[in-house]
């Protein structure tokens, strides 16, 4: 079984400030981990993924995440927030078994203040 | 070019009137998934097709059915929509032979009047 917990349903930062969105996972086998972004009335866009290669993963739009096995975490960061980063962010875990089904966290709404 | 296409993007139906949502893919992926996402919630898997094999999640209501006539297309049928079925419906694909990533379509926003 696998699960994901996103700490903080709402995060608010000022433009130019550090963005930190938290994700902890539970999995009985080494997982694949993903961060997706969703804008209103749109589908999920992949930001980045961890699939057992480098533990520090760089994604699109300046985001990156670090896989920490000891902490079972995969937190998403961006050094400097931009107004266009305001959106809903989902962390997800999947395995290479069980038809690759993904389990999503409840999401974090990021607000960026001018 | 769009790889996972969903039609229509917005669908309005009446309470109890059957509705079909469409998903197509140009990726030749062997797995297709349907998720339901209600407002401010995480996507919830309804079912998936692994090639021609249909796999229902245990808590998916009988009101929801799916068809996959070929590799490229997958349909979501809601036999008698209720007000509680209003949501965003997301289609995704993955090829278990070659990729670790699900590719999502833009979604269909369903409104039930």
PDB file of N, CA and C in Angstrom, chain A residues 104, chain B residues 33-39 41-47 59-61 64 76 78 82-91 108 110:
ATOM      1  N   UNK A 104      -2.573  10.249  -4.808  1.00  0.00           N
ATOM      2  CA  UNK A 104      -2.306  11.673  -4.691  1.00  0.00           C
ATOM      3  C   UNK A 104      -2.497  12.160  -3.264  1.00  0.00           C
TER       4      UNK A 104
ATOM      5  N   UNK B  33      -6.336   5.600 -17.617  1.00  0.00           N
ATOM      6  CA  UNK B  33      -6.967   5.783 -16.306  1.00  0.00           C
ATOM      7  C   UNK B  33      -8.035   6.870 -16.396  1.00  0.00           C
ATOM      8  N   UNK B  34      -9.069   6.709 -15.560  1.00  0.00           N
ATOM      9  CA  UNK B  34     -10.042   7.785 -15.359  1.00  0.00           C
ATOM     10  C   UNK B  34     -10.047   8.163 -13.881  1.00  0.00           C
ATOM     11  N   UNK B  35      -9.902   9.477 -13.653  1.00  0.00           N
ATOM     12  CA  UNK B  35      -9.948  10.026 -12.300  1.00  0.00           C
ATOM     13  C   UNK B  35     -11.128  10.990 -12.193  1.00  0.00           C
ATOM     14  N   UNK B  36     -11.705  11.044 -11.014  1.00  0.00           N
ATOM     15  CA  UNK B  36     -12.698  12.061 -10.688  1.00  0.00           C
ATOM     16  C   UNK B  36     -12.068  13.023  -9.685  1.00  0.00           C
ATOM     17  N   UNK B  37     -12.202  14.319  -9.958  1.00  0.00           N
ATOM     18  CA  UNK B  37     -11.651  15.312  -9.044  1.00  0.00           C
ATOM     19  C   UNK B  37     -12.730  16.326  -8.694  1.00  0.00           C
ATOM     20  N   UNK B  38     -13.153  16.308  -7.456  1.00  0.00           N
ATOM     21  CA  UNK B  38     -14.113  17.303  -6.989  1.00  0.00           C
ATOM     22  C   UNK B  38     -13.366  18.532  -6.507  1.00  0.00           C
ATOM     23  N   UNK B  39     -14.124  19.614  -6.365  1.00  0.00           N
ATOM     24  CA  UNK B  39     -13.515  20.903  -6.072  1.00  0.00           C
ATOM     25  C   UNK B  39     -12.629  20.850  -4.838  1.00  0.00           C
ATOM     26  N   UNK B  41     -10.179  19.028  -4.088  1.00  0.00           N
ATOM     27  CA  UNK B  41      -9.816  17.700  -3.622  1.00  0.00           C
ATOM     28  C   UNK B  41      -8.787  17.062  -4.552  1.00  0.00           C
ATOM     29  N   UNK B  42      -8.181  16.003  -4.078  1.00  0.00           N
ATOM     30  CA  UNK B  42      -7.228  15.260  -4.896  1.00  0.00           C
ATOM     31  C   UNK B  42      -7.959  14.434  -5.943  1.00  0.00           C
ATOM     32  N   UNK B  43      -7.330  14.146  -7.060  1.00  0.00           N
ATOM     33  CA  UNK B  43      -7.922  13.216  -8.023  1.00  0.00           C
ATOM     34  C   UNK B  43      -8.123  11.850  -7.399  1.00  0.00           C
ATOM     35  N   UNK B  44      -9.255  11.241  -7.706  1.00  0.00           N
ATOM     36  CA  UNK B  44      -9.606   9.926  -7.164  1.00  0.00           C
ATOM     37  C   UNK B  44      -9.770   8.956  -8.328  1.00  0.00           C
ATOM     38  N   UNK B  45      -9.010   7.884  -8.296  1.00  0.00           N
ATOM     39  CA  UNK B  45      -9.057   6.921  -9.387  1.00  0.00           C
ATOM     40  C   UNK B  45     -10.387   6.186  -9.393  1.00  0.00           C
ATOM     41  N   UNK B  46     -11.036   6.174 -10.571  1.00  0.00           N
ATOM     42  CA  UNK B  46     -12.288   5.435 -10.744  1.00  0.00           C
ATOM     43  C   UNK B  46     -12.023   4.024 -11.267  1.00  0.00           C
ATOM     44  N   UNK B  47     -11.248   3.945 -12.340  1.00  0.00           N
ATOM     45  CA  UNK B  47     -10.883   2.662 -12.932  1.00  0.00           C
ATOM     46  C   UNK B  47      -9.757   2.876 -13.932  1.00  0.00           C
ATOM     47  N   UNK B  59     -14.440   1.169  -4.689  1.00  0.00           N
ATOM     48  CA  UNK B  59     -15.468   2.115  -4.250  1.00  0.00           C
ATOM     49  C   UNK B  59     -16.045   2.948  -5.388  1.00  0.00           C
ATOM     50  N   UNK B  60     -15.801   2.559  -6.606  1.00  0.00           N
ATOM     51  CA  UNK B  60     -16.389   3.277  -7.746  1.00  0.00           C
ATOM     52  C   UNK B  60     -17.851   2.867  -7.896  1.00  0.00           C
ATOM     53  N   UNK B  61     -18.756   3.846  -7.904  1.00  0.00           N
ATOM     54  CA  UNK B  61     -20.188   3.503  -8.008  1.00  0.00           C
ATOM     55  C   UNK B  61     -20.516   2.808  -9.320  1.00  0.00           C
ATOM     56  N   UNK B  64     -20.996   4.433 -12.869  1.00  0.00           N
ATOM     57  CA  UNK B  64     -19.888   4.765 -13.751  1.00  0.00           C
ATOM     58  C   UNK B  64     -19.435   3.507 -14.492  1.00  0.00           C
ATOM     59  N   UNK B  76     -15.792   7.324 -20.751  1.00  0.00           N
ATOM     60  CA  UNK B  76     -16.406   7.246 -19.420  1.00  0.00           C
ATOM     61  C   UNK B  76     -17.894   7.500 -19.587  1.00  0.00           C
ATOM     62  N   UNK B  78     -21.530   7.828 -17.697  1.00  0.00           N
ATOM     63  CA  UNK B  78     -22.249   7.997 -16.434  1.00  0.00           C
ATOM     64  C   UNK B  78     -23.713   7.762 -16.743  1.00  0.00           C
ATOM     65  N   UNK B  82     -25.977  12.176 -10.988  1.00  0.00           N
ATOM     66  CA  UNK B  82     -26.571  12.896  -9.880  1.00  0.00           C
ATOM     67  C   UNK B  82     -25.802  14.174  -9.630  1.00  0.00           C
ATOM     68  N   UNK B  83     -26.375  15.011  -8.767  1.00  0.00           N
ATOM     69  CA  UNK B  83     -25.722  16.299  -8.479  1.00  0.00           C
ATOM     70  C   UNK B  83     -24.323  16.080  -7.911  1.00  0.00           C
ATOM     71  N   UNK B  84     -24.144  14.973  -7.202  1.00  0.00           N
ATOM     72  CA  UNK B  84     -22.847  14.671  -6.596  1.00  0.00           C
ATOM     73  C   UNK B  84     -21.790  14.221  -7.584  1.00  0.00           C
ATOM     74  N   UNK B  85     -22.178  14.018  -8.823  1.00  0.00           N
ATOM     75  CA  UNK B  85     -21.217  13.603  -9.846  1.00  0.00           C
ATOM     76  C   UNK B  85     -20.588  14.789 -10.570  1.00  0.00           C
ATOM     77  N   UNK B  86     -21.048  15.980 -10.243  1.00  0.00           N
ATOM     78  CA  UNK B  86     -20.433  17.162 -10.827  1.00  0.00           C
ATOM     79  C   UNK B  86     -18.983  17.256 -10.355  1.00  0.00           C
ATOM     80  N   UNK B  87     -18.069  17.314 -11.303  1.00  0.00           N
ATOM     81  CA  UNK B  87     -16.644  17.263 -10.965  1.00  0.00           C
ATOM     82  C   UNK B  87     -15.833  17.489 -12.231  1.00  0.00           C
ATOM     83  N   UNK B  88     -14.516  17.526 -12.051  1.00  0.00           N
ATOM     84  CA  UNK B  88     -13.583  17.473 -13.175  1.00  0.00           C
ATOM     85  C   UNK B  88     -13.223  15.999 -13.371  1.00  0.00           C
ATOM     86  N   UNK B  89     -13.280  15.539 -14.614  1.00  0.00           N
ATOM     87  CA  UNK B  89     -12.898  14.164 -14.911  1.00  0.00           C
ATOM     88  C   UNK B  89     -11.610  14.188 -15.725  1.00  0.00           C
ATOM     89  N   UNK B  90     -10.606  13.512 -15.183  1.00  0.00           N
ATOM     90  CA  UNK B  90      -9.277  13.521 -15.780  1.00  0.00           C
ATOM     91  C   UNK B  90      -8.943  12.153 -16.348  1.00  0.00           C
ATOM     92  N   UNK B  91      -8.457  12.154 -17.557  1.00  0.00           N
ATOM     93  CA  UNK B  91      -7.966  10.942 -18.192  1.00  0.00           C
ATOM     94  C   UNK B  91      -6.439  10.983 -18.173  1.00  0.00           C
ATOM     95  N   UNK B 108     -12.282  17.183 -18.341  1.00  0.00           N
ATOM     96  CA  UNK B 108     -13.635  17.605 -18.723  1.00  0.00           C
ATOM     97  C   UNK B 108     -14.357  18.023 -17.452  1.00  0.00           C
ATOM     98  N   UNK B 110     -17.623  18.572 -15.685  1.00  0.00           N
ATOM     99  CA  UNK B 110     -19.008  18.140 -15.812  1.00  0.00           C
ATOM    100  C   UNK B 110     -19.886  18.915 -14.833  1.00  0.00           C
TER     101      UNK B 110
END
